[in-house]
Amino acid sequence: MSNLIPPHGGKGLTCCLLEGAELDAEKQKAQGLKKVSISPRIKGDLIMIGIGGFSPLTGFMTKADWKGVCENFLTADGTFWPVPVTLDVSDEDAGAINEGDEIALYDPEGDEIMATMQVTEKYALSNDEKKWECEKVYMGEGTPTAEEFWKIAEEDHPGVQMVMNQQAFNLAGPVKVLSEGEYPTRYAGVYHRPEESRKIFDDAGWSEVAALQLRNPMHRSHEYLCKIAVEVCDGVYIHSLVGNLKPGDIPAGVRVKCIDALVKNYFVEKNVVQGGYPLDMRYAGPREGLLHAVFRQNYGCSKMIIGRDHAGVGDFYGMFEAQTIFDKIPAPSEPGKALLCSPLKIDWTFYCYKCDGMASLRTCPHGKEDRVLLSGTMLRKMLSEGGDLPDHFGRDEVVAILRAYYEGLTEKVEIKTHKAATGD
Ligand SMILES: [Zn+2]
């Protein structure tokens, strides 16, 4: 019997990925259905629905779900959910599809039919409704009024841009997923389905597992967060995003190598597991922190490590807003539909010369001048310009992998910095 936290929503892992003869038959059928092209973000969502990472979701959200999630963090059936999971289609496709139709969802990049879907609802989202979604989901303490938010959001917030660029119509309905795309082969050994990570944790005899979310290369501060969690849990799941990021971010393959080097050289290997998940970043800060906890619960993690500016972008969110939001979310009326994975809140961590080790704002009494404070953004900027890094920021093994990556780049990317990056 498993001692792990149960999947979110009280229905077990709701996997919609077909296998064997059922898969062959559905693939055959899909050839005859109307094909609808999907974006990379939707492809990631679809795979997560397929493998049970988004349990209890079994398809794309209805308008009532969308509205409830934006407004109260609840789907129409009262299940906690922090970020809309919707499928937008072109006007042309929307015109040709009726409620009740069955369609095939096609990934143009991989030239592959990813899923079939029973369309239960077709609905429009006006520009004003999309703006409302952005204000509900993406607005934070960094831009507390709608006026301040919109002054910069359309230009500087990739999540807002994604929502505003969505097409006018959405389709809702249950899906049957036919493929996990390139993930199982490209990230073999790292890409896990929730049932796989749960088996690894069960085999290790774990019950309390903490998840570390990573989208940047793993440095000393991430290592420290992980080690704090190792001390208080049975194990840590270092879970990297292997979907799409912003231009200028470091690709997943390089980041996975950095984690391997760190785990091999600086961890008791049996206490950590590395995994990857197929989503794109939404940059929804606090709301995304909640989404991270929802799907980590499905992967078998009872704790979600939340540090400084989790899933943030620019200066849109307060440094610890992704921690405090866990205390503010409304409780669903049925306890089984609540989020069970809880945050492991850790203050800003860094190397301090006077402490002579890793420390946090809660443990280190010294000043800014004694601490090595460098954000992932500043680091990428320094590496891409070929400059030296401050001592104790990263482990030598990791820095060597990153240098090799930047030296191999033929085109230099410009990296935008912001005030949160400097520690001011
Ligand atoms: Zn100190």
XYZ file of C-alpha atoms and ligand atoms in Angstrom:
425
model
C 0.000 0.000 0.000
C 1.165 3.496 -0.811
C 1.731 6.015 1.969
C 1.898 8.887 -0.485
C -0.532 11.795 -0.644
C -3.585 10.914 -2.814
C -3.957 12.602 -6.231
C -5.827 15.938 -6.374
C -9.627 15.959 -6.578
C -10.419 12.650 -4.894
C -10.791 10.538 -8.041
C -7.339 8.953 -8.190
C -5.128 9.615 -11.214
C -7.523 10.379 -14.069
C -5.369 9.320 -17.029
C -6.773 9.921 -20.526
C -3.816 8.469 -22.413
C -4.803 5.429 -24.444
C -2.616 2.369 -24.883
C -2.549 -0.902 -26.830
C -5.466 -1.891 -29.062
C -7.588 1.008 -27.816
C -4.894 3.444 -28.913
C -4.570 1.835 -32.359
C -8.328 1.989 -32.924
C -8.578 5.629 -31.798
C -5.621 6.636 -33.992
C -7.372 5.028 -36.939
C -10.589 6.873 -36.135
C -8.753 10.189 -35.674
C -7.642 10.113 -39.312
C -11.261 10.628 -40.367
C -12.006 13.492 -37.943
C -11.709 17.232 -38.488
C -8.169 18.289 -37.589
C -7.660 21.326 -35.360
C -4.165 22.758 -34.853
C -3.065 23.449 -31.289
C -0.429 25.724 -29.735
C 2.634 24.428 -27.834
C 1.061 25.525 -24.531
C -2.067 23.479 -25.241
C 0.034 20.494 -26.257
C 1.695 20.521 -22.823
C -1.672 20.812 -21.071
C -3.001 17.950 -23.162
C -0.127 15.631 -22.257
C -0.584 16.488 -18.584
C -4.295 15.625 -18.872
C -3.260 12.398 -20.617
C -0.821 11.179 -17.987
C -2.931 12.226 -14.984
C -0.683 15.175 -14.088
C -3.760 17.413 -14.172
C -6.052 15.001 -12.284
C -8.988 15.283 -11.877
C -9.254 17.184 -15.216
C -10.158 14.926 -18.150
C -10.492 17.629 -20.786
C -10.518 21.356 -21.524
C -12.539 23.734 -19.393
C -16.056 24.985 -20.060
C -16.898 28.667 -19.749
C -18.328 28.031 -16.274
C -15.071 26.309 -15.266
C -13.019 29.160 -16.739
C -15.065 31.779 -14.892
C -14.998 29.879 -11.576
C -11.255 29.259 -11.771
C -10.468 32.919 -12.505
C -12.871 34.231 -9.894
C -12.759 31.745 -6.988
C -10.093 29.126 -7.805
C -12.884 26.559 -8.329
C -14.075 24.603 -11.348
C -17.842 24.326 -11.935
C -17.989 21.117 -9.855
C -16.288 22.851 -6.916
C -12.758 21.448 -7.306
C -9.833 23.704 -6.418
C -7.964 24.825 -9.562
C -5.822 27.958 -9.861
C -5.206 28.623 -13.597
C -7.545 28.170 -16.612
C -6.854 25.166 -18.840
C -8.634 26.129 -22.046
C -8.424 25.269 -25.735
C -8.694 28.134 -28.220
C -9.330 27.624 -31.933
C -9.355 29.819 -35.030
C -12.578 31.495 -36.215
C -12.489 29.239 -39.234
C -12.294 26.060 -37.142
C -14.923 27.395 -34.738
C -17.282 28.026 -37.654
C -16.896 24.459 -38.894
C -17.323 22.750 -35.500
C -20.571 22.219 -33.607
C -21.220 21.076 -30.087
C -21.437 17.276 -30.144
C -18.764 16.917 -32.850
C -15.698 14.786 -32.378
C -12.427 16.381 -33.505
C -8.719 15.537 -33.734
C -6.180 17.834 -32.007
C -3.131 18.211 -34.206
C 0.356 19.436 -33.230
C 1.811 21.168 -36.316
C 5.367 21.235 -34.876
C 5.537 17.490 -34.322
C 3.217 16.783 -37.293
C 1.179 14.457 -35.125
C -2.404 14.007 -33.957
C -2.121 14.341 -30.189
C -5.695 13.568 -29.121
C -9.334 13.243 -30.015
C -11.942 15.357 -28.279
C -15.689 15.273 -27.818
C -16.806 18.904 -28.108
C -19.378 19.561 -25.390
C -19.295 23.361 -25.531
C -18.147 26.089 -27.922
C -17.874 29.558 -26.402
C -16.422 32.935 -27.234
C -14.142 34.977 -24.982
C -14.300 38.670 -25.800
C -11.286 40.950 -25.417
C -12.801 42.322 -22.230
C -13.209 38.805 -20.849
C -9.580 37.978 -21.680
C -8.508 41.198 -19.940
C -10.535 40.177 -16.923
C -8.780 36.786 -16.912
C -5.384 38.536 -17.039
C -6.252 40.827 -14.129
C -7.524 37.900 -12.044
C -4.732 35.445 -12.835
C -1.641 37.507 -13.654
C -1.934 40.744 -11.679
C 0.147 40.814 -8.474
C 1.552 43.070 -5.783
C 4.164 44.443 -8.196
C 1.396 46.201 -10.171
C -1.498 46.311 -7.706
C -3.871 48.449 -9.787
C -5.276 47.553 -13.190
C -3.958 50.842 -14.553
C -0.354 50.123 -13.479
C -0.682 46.540 -14.639
C -1.868 47.329 -18.166
C 0.752 50.051 -18.585
C 3.381 47.309 -18.882
C 1.630 43.926 -19.022
C 0.902 43.744 -22.733
C 4.504 44.543 -23.553
C 6.387 42.772 -20.751
C 4.319 39.865 -19.463
C 4.586 36.676 -21.547
C 1.582 35.104 -19.781
C -0.626 38.104 -20.514
C 0.563 38.168 -24.110
C -0.372 34.510 -24.419
C -3.905 35.099 -23.140
C -4.495 38.251 -25.204
C -3.205 36.532 -28.357
C -5.578 33.612 -27.935
C -8.164 33.202 -30.629
C -11.748 34.262 -29.984
C -13.363 30.842 -29.524
C -12.746 28.077 -27.005
C -13.807 24.455 -27.178
C -14.517 22.394 -24.068
C -14.864 18.669 -23.631
C -13.213 15.405 -22.633
C -10.127 14.191 -24.511
C -8.531 10.875 -25.359
C -4.789 11.437 -25.579
C -2.888 9.477 -28.222
C 0.695 10.630 -27.747
C 3.145 12.192 -25.309
C 4.997 13.827 -28.221
C 8.780 13.880 -28.120
C 9.054 13.922 -24.306
C 9.512 10.190 -23.508
C 12.357 9.868 -26.027
C 13.999 13.302 -25.756
C 14.014 13.165 -21.947
C 14.264 9.412 -21.419
C 14.855 8.597 -17.743
C 13.837 12.135 -16.681
C 10.338 12.525 -18.108
C 7.944 10.755 -15.736
C 4.254 10.052 -15.669
C 2.779 10.556 -12.171
C 2.294 6.788 -11.817
C 6.044 6.374 -12.446
C 7.207 8.960 -9.908
C 4.742 7.504 -7.379
C 6.214 4.041 -7.951
C 9.759 5.354 -7.443
C 8.722 7.024 -4.157
C 6.778 3.936 -3.015
C 9.718 1.654 -3.789
C 11.926 3.930 -1.706
C 9.408 3.664 1.147
C 8.730 7.410 1.174
C 5.567 9.104 2.401
C 6.525 12.781 2.763
C 8.061 14.002 -0.480
C 8.945 17.625 -1.265
C 8.989 18.916 -4.832
C 11.488 21.479 -6.080
C 10.281 23.363 -9.131
C 13.086 24.306 -11.529
C 13.124 26.279 -14.752
C 16.594 27.791 -14.358
C 19.917 25.967 -13.936
C 20.321 24.584 -10.445
C 22.611 26.719 -8.306
C 23.733 26.861 -4.696
C 20.500 28.452 -3.524
C 18.385 25.684 -5.156
C 20.748 23.094 -3.711
C 20.256 24.646 -0.290
C 16.448 24.670 -0.637
C 16.609 20.999 -1.552
C 18.839 20.144 1.367
C 16.536 21.908 3.833
C 13.693 19.772 2.421
C 15.769 16.567 2.613
C 16.219 17.206 6.331
C 12.486 17.385 7.032
C 10.986 14.999 4.422
C 11.687 11.437 3.293
C 12.967 12.634 -0.055
C 12.990 15.416 -2.630
C 11.742 15.343 -6.191
C 13.749 17.792 -8.330
C 11.144 18.406 -10.982
C 12.165 20.519 -13.989
C 10.065 22.110 -16.621
C 11.031 20.548 -19.943
C 8.379 22.399 -22.008
C 8.870 25.863 -23.529
C 10.298 28.951 -21.854
C 10.957 32.530 -22.964
C 13.680 33.265 -25.515
C 17.021 33.610 -23.702
C 16.210 30.967 -21.087
C 18.453 27.921 -20.874
C 17.172 24.795 -22.661
C 15.998 21.794 -20.668
C 18.724 19.410 -21.856
C 21.436 21.693 -20.434
C 19.539 22.164 -17.170
C 19.086 18.401 -16.746
C 22.864 17.936 -17.133
C 23.473 20.565 -14.418
C 21.138 18.743 -12.027
C 22.854 15.416 -12.757
C 26.238 16.948 -11.943
C 24.959 18.482 -8.737
C 23.168 15.355 -7.519
C 26.155 13.157 -8.302
C 28.661 15.367 -6.512
C 26.780 17.062 -3.702
C 23.806 14.914 -2.628
C 23.164 11.558 -0.985
C 21.751 10.184 -4.201
C 19.154 7.910 -2.623
C 17.414 10.922 -1.081
C 16.681 12.748 -4.320
C 14.929 11.882 -7.584
C 15.156 13.978 -10.738
C 12.124 14.284 -13.011
C 10.793 16.453 -15.838
C 7.297 17.598 -16.778
C 6.031 18.717 -20.176
C 4.357 22.086 -19.471
C 5.234 25.522 -20.788
C 5.735 28.319 -18.278
C 2.716 30.564 -17.820
C 4.600 33.089 -15.627
C 1.523 33.402 -13.413
C 3.633 33.804 -10.237
C 1.479 33.057 -7.156
C -1.291 31.329 -9.148
C 1.300 29.230 -10.930
C 2.845 28.308 -7.577
C -0.560 26.860 -6.704
C -0.732 25.006 -10.018
C 2.730 23.612 -9.295
C 1.428 22.278 -5.988
C -1.679 20.777 -7.649
C 0.260 18.724 -10.157
C 3.039 17.838 -7.689
C 0.312 16.347 -5.517
C -0.557 14.159 -8.504
C 3.106 13.191 -8.884
C 3.055 12.053 -5.223
C 4.547 15.068 -3.446
C 3.018 16.280 -0.182
C 5.122 19.444 0.004
C 5.935 22.083 -2.591
C 9.064 24.137 -1.985
C 8.196 27.802 -2.517
C 11.090 30.240 -2.327
C 11.482 33.797 -3.486
C 9.535 35.043 -6.557
C 8.282 31.599 -7.495
C 7.206 31.439 -11.175
C 7.530 35.190 -11.400
C 8.468 37.373 -14.330
C 9.872 40.903 -14.259
C 8.655 42.792 -11.214
C 5.008 41.776 -11.514
C 4.789 39.887 -8.219
C 5.805 40.456 -4.626
C 8.882 38.436 -3.639
C 6.885 36.134 -1.339
C 3.420 36.469 -2.833
C 3.555 32.851 -4.031
C 3.922 31.787 -0.374
C 1.179 33.925 1.148
C -1.400 32.996 -1.503
C -1.548 29.476 -0.002
C -3.047 31.052 3.152
C -5.636 33.051 1.215
C -7.220 30.518 -1.144
C -10.863 29.680 -0.455
C -11.603 26.160 0.791
C -13.885 24.089 -1.472
C -17.146 23.014 0.197
C -16.150 19.335 -0.138
C -12.813 18.658 1.607
C -11.882 16.012 -1.030
C -11.736 18.744 -3.659
C -9.230 20.905 -1.780
C -5.517 21.233 -2.453
C -3.693 18.872 -0.068
C -0.087 19.528 -1.084
C 1.199 22.235 1.257
C 3.920 24.808 0.704
C 7.354 24.475 2.267
C 7.991 28.205 2.551
C 11.652 29.164 2.555
C 13.024 32.690 2.753
C 15.493 34.217 0.319
C 18.622 32.025 0.395
C 22.208 32.876 -0.565
C 25.858 32.301 0.278
C 27.118 34.639 3.014
C 30.852 35.221 3.498
C 30.457 36.176 7.165
C 28.221 33.171 7.924
C 30.754 31.176 5.893
C 27.991 29.131 4.288
C 24.520 29.112 2.802
C 21.989 31.123 4.763
C 18.662 32.885 4.447
C 17.168 36.183 5.540
C 15.847 34.280 8.569
C 19.267 33.017 9.658
C 21.844 35.544 8.464
C 22.231 38.793 10.451
C 24.765 40.324 8.041
C 24.460 42.924 5.338
C 23.980 42.898 1.601
C 27.714 43.412 1.039
C 28.467 40.062 2.737
C 26.054 38.046 0.610
C 26.252 36.610 -2.884
C 22.952 37.794 -4.366
C 22.412 37.015 -7.997
C 19.211 36.045 -9.753
C 18.929 33.519 -12.553
C 18.367 36.429 -14.933
C 21.557 38.255 -13.907
C 23.460 35.009 -14.105
C 22.318 34.333 -17.676
C 23.325 37.848 -18.590
C 26.826 37.435 -17.098
C 27.348 34.024 -18.673
C 26.124 35.122 -22.086
C 28.538 38.061 -21.968
C 31.372 35.712 -20.974
C 32.030 37.423 -17.613
C 33.243 35.878 -14.361
C 30.728 34.737 -11.774
C 31.000 35.585 -8.091
C 32.484 32.823 -5.921
C 30.036 30.452 -4.252
C 27.150 31.238 -6.582
C 27.245 27.981 -8.506
C 29.201 24.772 -8.188
C 32.182 24.508 -10.556
C 30.714 21.431 -12.277
C 27.514 23.338 -13.071
C 29.214 26.541 -14.181
C 31.424 24.514 -16.563
C 28.329 23.013 -18.246
C 26.743 26.465 -18.607
C 29.908 28.053 -19.996
C 30.179 25.308 -22.600
C 26.560 25.934 -23.598
C 27.032 29.695 -23.992
C 30.298 29.288 -25.889
C 28.456 27.026 -28.340
C 25.753 29.609 -29.069
C 26.145 31.220 -32.455
C 23.599 33.923 -31.850
C 23.815 35.988 -28.682
C 20.511 36.678 -27.005
C 19.803 39.898 -25.240
C 18.657 39.348 -21.683
C 16.421 41.894 -19.985
C 17.132 42.576 -16.335
C 14.781 44.056 -13.803
C 15.035 45.385 -10.289
C 14.289 42.017 -8.622
C 17.376 40.604 -10.321
C 19.822 42.779 -8.445
C 18.626 42.156 -4.931
C 17.677 45.802 -4.414
Zn 25.529 36.029 7.113
